[in-house]
Every structure is written in C-alpha cells, then in structure tokens.
Short mmCIF file of C-alpha atoms in Angstrom, two decimals:
data_model
loop_
_atom_site.label_atom_id
_atom_site.label_comp_id
_atom_site.label_asym_id
_atom_site.label_seq_id
_atom_site.Cartn_x
_atom_site.Cartn_y
_atom_site.Cartn_z
CA MET A 1350 3.57 25.68 20.20
CA THR A 1351 1.07 22.92 20.90
CA THR A 1352 0.08 20.49 18.19
CA ASP A 1353 -3.50 21.77 18.23
CA ALA A 1354 -2.31 25.33 17.81
CA ALA A 1355 -0.06 24.26 14.96
CA GLY A 1356 -2.93 22.44 13.29
CA ALA A 1357 -5.18 25.47 13.53
CA ALA A 1358 -2.56 27.87 12.19
CA GLY A 1359 -2.03 26.28 8.79
CA PRO A 1360 -0.43 23.36 7.00
CA TRP A 1361 2.62 21.33 7.80
CA LEU A 1362 5.28 21.00 5.11
CA VAL A 1363 6.79 17.51 4.95
CA VAL A 1364 9.87 17.42 2.73
CA GLY A 1365 11.47 14.23 1.47
CA LEU A 1366 15.09 14.91 0.55
CA GLY A 1367 16.68 13.23 -2.46
CA ASN A 1368 17.95 13.69 -6.00
CA PRO A 1369 15.61 13.83 -9.01
CA GLY A 1370 15.71 11.35 -11.88
CA PRO A 1371 15.39 7.58 -12.27
CA GLY A 1372 19.13 7.00 -11.90
CA TYR A 1373 18.95 8.07 -8.25
CA ALA A 1374 15.60 6.51 -7.36
CA MET A 1375 16.87 3.58 -5.25
CA ASN A 1376 19.95 5.32 -3.82
CA ARG A 1377 20.37 5.41 -0.05
CA HIS A 1378 20.43 9.22 -0.36
CA ASN A 1379 16.87 9.09 -1.77
CA VAL A 1380 15.09 7.44 1.13
CA GLY A 1381 13.40 10.78 1.87
CA PHE A 1382 11.76 10.62 -1.57
CA MET A 1383 10.62 7.06 -0.84
CA VAL A 1384 8.90 8.15 2.37
CA ALA A 1385 7.33 11.15 0.61
CA ASP A 1386 5.99 8.88 -2.14
CA LEU A 1387 4.35 6.61 0.44
CA LEU A 1388 2.80 9.53 2.32
CA ALA A 1389 1.37 10.87 -0.95
CA GLU A 1390 -0.05 7.43 -1.73
CA ARG A 1391 -1.66 7.24 1.71
CA MET A 1392 -3.27 10.65 1.15
CA GLY A 1393 -4.57 9.51 -2.23
CA GLY A 1394 -2.76 12.30 -4.08
CA ARG A 1395 -0.39 12.58 -7.02
CA PHE A 1396 2.65 14.80 -7.16
CA LYS A 1397 2.40 17.88 -9.36
CA ARG A 1398 4.77 20.71 -10.10
CA ALA A 1399 4.52 23.47 -7.51
CA GLY A 1400 4.13 26.67 -9.51
CA ARG A 1401 7.43 28.50 -9.73
CA ALA A 1402 9.08 26.45 -7.00
CA GLN A 1403 11.50 23.80 -8.24
CA ALA A 1404 9.59 21.03 -6.47
CA GLN A 1405 6.73 18.57 -6.74
CA VAL A 1406 3.96 18.64 -4.14
CA VAL A 1407 0.89 16.79 -2.96
CA GLU A 1408 -1.66 18.57 -0.76
CA GLY A 1409 -3.97 16.63 1.51
CA ARG A 1410 -4.92 15.77 5.06
CA ILE A 1411 -3.82 13.12 7.53
CA GLY A 1412 -5.29 11.96 10.79
CA PRO A 1413 -8.77 11.08 11.95
CA PRO A 1414 -11.70 13.48 11.43
CA GLY A 1415 -11.87 16.16 14.09
CA PRO A 1416 -9.29 18.24 15.98
CA ALA A 1417 -6.42 15.84 15.21
CA ASN A 1418 -6.88 16.13 11.44
CA ARG A 1419 -3.99 18.00 9.85
CA ARG A 1420 -3.53 19.77 6.54
CA VAL A 1421 -0.23 18.63 5.03
CA VAL A 1422 1.84 19.52 1.98
CA VAL A 1423 4.24 16.73 1.04
CA ALA A 1424 7.10 17.91 -1.18
CA LYS A 1425 10.04 16.59 -3.15
CA PRO A 1426 12.58 19.24 -4.22
CA MET A 1427 13.52 18.79 -7.88
CA SER A 1428 16.86 20.50 -7.43
CA TYR A 1429 19.77 18.30 -6.48
CA MET A 1430 20.20 17.47 -2.80
CA ASN A 1431 22.72 20.20 -2.02
CA LEU A 1432 20.36 22.87 -3.43
CA SER A 1433 17.22 21.75 -1.58
CA GLY A 1434 16.97 24.90 0.54
CA GLY A 1435 15.81 27.22 -2.25
CA PRO A 1436 12.82 25.15 -3.40
CA VAL A 1437 11.81 24.27 0.17
CA ASN A 1438 11.98 27.87 1.32
CA ALA A 1439 9.90 28.96 -1.69
CA LEU A 1440 7.25 26.42 -0.70
CA ARG A 1441 7.46 27.45 2.95
CA GLU A 1442 6.85 31.07 2.03
CA PHE A 1443 4.07 30.25 -0.46
CA TYR A 1444 2.14 28.12 2.05
CA LYS A 1445 3.08 30.42 4.97
CA VAL A 1446 4.62 27.58 6.99
CA PRO A 1447 6.89 28.55 9.93
CA ALA A 1448 10.12 26.60 10.26
CA GLU A 1449 8.85 24.59 13.24
CA ARG A 1450 6.11 23.06 11.04
CA VAL A 1451 8.61 21.88 8.42
CA VAL A 1452 9.56 18.18 8.63
CA ALA A 1453 12.63 17.05 6.67
CA VAL A 1454 12.90 13.30 6.04
CA HIS A 1455 16.45 12.28 5.20
CA ASP A 1456 19.11 9.57 5.28
CA GLU A 1457 21.44 9.50 8.28
CA LEU A 1458 24.89 7.87 8.27
CA ASP A 1459 25.35 7.78 12.04
CA ILE A 1460 22.32 5.58 12.70
CA ASP A 1461 22.10 1.86 11.95
CA TYR A 1462 20.14 0.84 8.88
CA GLY A 1463 16.38 1.21 9.28
CA MET A 1464 16.49 2.87 12.69
CA LEU A 1465 14.81 6.25 13.20
CA ARG A 1466 15.56 9.36 15.24
CA LEU A 1467 13.20 12.33 15.38
CA LYS A 1468 14.25 15.74 16.62
CA LEU A 1469 13.68 19.47 16.34
CA GLY A 1470 16.59 21.67 15.31
CA GLY A 1471 20.27 20.83 15.55
CA GLY A 1472 23.20 20.70 13.18
CA ASP A 1473 23.46 19.17 9.72
CA ASN A 1474 26.07 16.50 10.57
CA GLY A 1475 27.63 16.96 7.14
CA HIS A 1476 24.37 16.28 5.29
CA ASN A 1477 24.28 18.61 2.28
CA GLY A 1478 20.49 18.65 2.05
CA LEU A 1479 20.13 19.75 5.67
CA LYS A 1480 22.93 22.26 5.24
CA SER A 1481 21.04 23.85 2.35
CA LEU A 1482 17.76 23.96 4.31
CA THR A 1483 19.46 25.52 7.33
CA GLN A 1484 21.14 28.17 5.18
CA ALA A 1485 17.76 29.00 3.62
CA PHE A 1486 15.56 29.38 6.71
CA GLY A 1487 17.43 28.45 9.89
CA ARG A 1488 17.78 25.23 11.86
CA ASP A 1489 14.51 25.18 13.82
CA TYR A 1490 12.73 22.55 11.72
CA HIS A 1491 11.88 18.94 12.52
CA ARG A 1492 13.96 16.06 11.20
CA VAL A 1493 13.01 12.43 10.70
CA ARG A 1494 16.40 10.77 10.39
CA PHE A 1495 16.38 7.40 8.62
CA GLY A 1496 19.46 5.34 9.41
CA ILE A 1497 21.53 4.00 6.53
CA GLY A 1498 24.66 3.11 8.54
CA ARG A 1499 28.28 3.86 7.70
CA PRO A 1500 30.03 2.82 4.48
CA PRO A 1501 31.95 -0.47 4.64
CA GLY A 1502 35.73 -0.58 4.59
CA ARG A 1503 37.33 2.39 2.88
CA MET A 1504 34.36 3.31 0.70
CA GLN A 1505 33.88 7.07 0.49
CA VAL A 1506 30.73 8.49 2.02
CA ALA A 1507 29.72 10.17 -1.27
CA ASP A 1508 29.97 6.85 -3.10
CA PHE A 1509 28.04 5.01 -0.38
CA VAL A 1510 25.04 7.35 -0.23
CA LEU A 1511 24.74 7.45 -4.03
CA LYS A 1512 24.64 3.66 -4.33
CA ASP A 1513 21.39 1.70 -4.32
CA PHE A 1514 20.36 -0.16 -1.20
CA SER A 1515 21.87 -3.64 -1.21
CA SER A 1516 19.77 -6.70 -2.00
CA ALA A 1517 19.84 -7.64 1.69
CA GLU A 1518 18.71 -4.14 2.71
CA ARG A 1519 15.92 -4.13 0.13
CA LYS A 1520 14.31 -7.12 1.83
CA GLU A 1521 13.36 -4.87 4.76
CA LEU A 1522 13.27 -1.49 3.00
CA ASP A 1523 9.50 -1.38 2.46
CA TYR A 1524 8.91 -2.10 6.14
CA PHE A 1525 11.33 0.61 7.27
CA VAL A 1526 9.92 3.18 4.82
CA ASP A 1527 6.41 2.36 6.06
CA ARG A 1528 7.55 2.86 9.66
CA ALA A 1529 9.17 6.20 8.78
CA ALA A 1530 5.91 7.37 7.17
CA ASP A 1531 4.08 6.33 10.35
CA ALA A 1532 6.58 8.38 12.36
CA VAL A 1533 5.96 11.47 10.22
CA GLU A 1534 2.20 11.12 10.69
CA CYS A 1535 2.59 10.65 14.45
CA LEU A 1536 4.84 13.73 14.67
CA VAL A 1537 2.37 15.92 12.79
CA ILE A 1538 -0.75 14.62 14.56
CA GLU A 1539 0.44 13.92 18.11
CA GLY A 1540 3.59 16.01 18.48
CA LEU A 1541 7.32 15.41 18.71
CA GLU A 1542 7.47 13.96 22.22
CA ARG A 1543 4.91 11.24 21.49
CA ALA A 1544 6.56 10.44 18.15
CA GLN A 1545 10.01 10.21 19.75
CA GLY A 1546 8.70 7.90 22.46
CA THR A 1547 7.15 5.60 19.87
CA TYR A 1548 9.66 5.63 17.01
CA ASN A 1549 13.11 6.67 18.26
CA SER A 1550 15.21 3.53 18.27
#
C-alpha cells in the first residue's frame, strides 16, 4: 500500500507502549508513552479517555497541508504493558485501522540507548507489549524501536526496564524522544523506506 493510498483510506493509529500511573512515568519501559506525549503536544491536543477502550487518545493531523497531511490517532493503553493488545485492538476496530497503519513505539533492549530502528512486522523479541499486540491482531504492524540497551552486570531484565532512566541518560533523553517523534511523523507522512533511511541507526 502506498503512503498516499494509506492516507486516503483513513487514520493511522500511533500507539505508545508503557504502564499507567506516576510511579512508572520515567521508567525505561515507558519511553513509548513519552513519545506519544510529545506527538500529542505537537498536534496541540490533550489526551482523553477513548470511550469503552481502556486507553487515552488524541486525534489530530500531522504533515503539511495537502496530499501529505495525515489524520492520526495517538494512543496510550491504560492497561499494563502485557495487556496492551486488548485496548489497542479495540481502538483499531473503532477507528477502522488495518494492522499495517498501526505504529507501536516501544523500548528495545537489543539496541544501544537512544538509537532507533523502524520496521514492519516481525517477532516480539520477548517484549510483552508487542507479544500482546501480536496476539490481538497479528504481527503486520509498524514498530518504532527505541534503544535502551542491555542491563548492566547481573541485573534482571524486568528490573532494568522498570527502573527510571539514569541521570546520565536523562541528559539526552529529551533529544532522543524528540528524534523518535520525528521518526514516527516521517513514517506516517513519507513511508517506511524513507523513515528507515533517515532514522535507522
């Protein structure tokens, strides 16, 4: 499907993955929420509860006026990470969004901190949020993978992802979140190949 065809057919659904509640807000596992918050801010919208779906959404448009302008729904599931699939699938069905116009933004252990990889489809690599999405509506959705690196020493993965970014990491976090939001916008407006060429690192 071409980007123009996708734009004409309906909205994109951009999903930031994370856990709800202030205790999780700065966790590495919540970087998807951080990117979603920035995208909502750029669109000038505020998150609101999405009807019966266990999620918060902002509806708006991104891109310049004209054919490249895209209707976008930015969402944050309010279930816990490992139950994200239900709320996201409810939104997908409500807005009539096919899987290939869903973009999941999530933390990725196997990529160095701050680096990005964009792709369509694939496995979940042990990520419980992706596993839940794939179980709910298949694997043919886009992913914007935000690198958080591997845990140091013998720290367990579960402990690492549920810890806040370190003080050293936070010095660059805003820049990396901004770049990830740029990557999402590029993917939706210009297509995966262009976004990969610009942002995959």
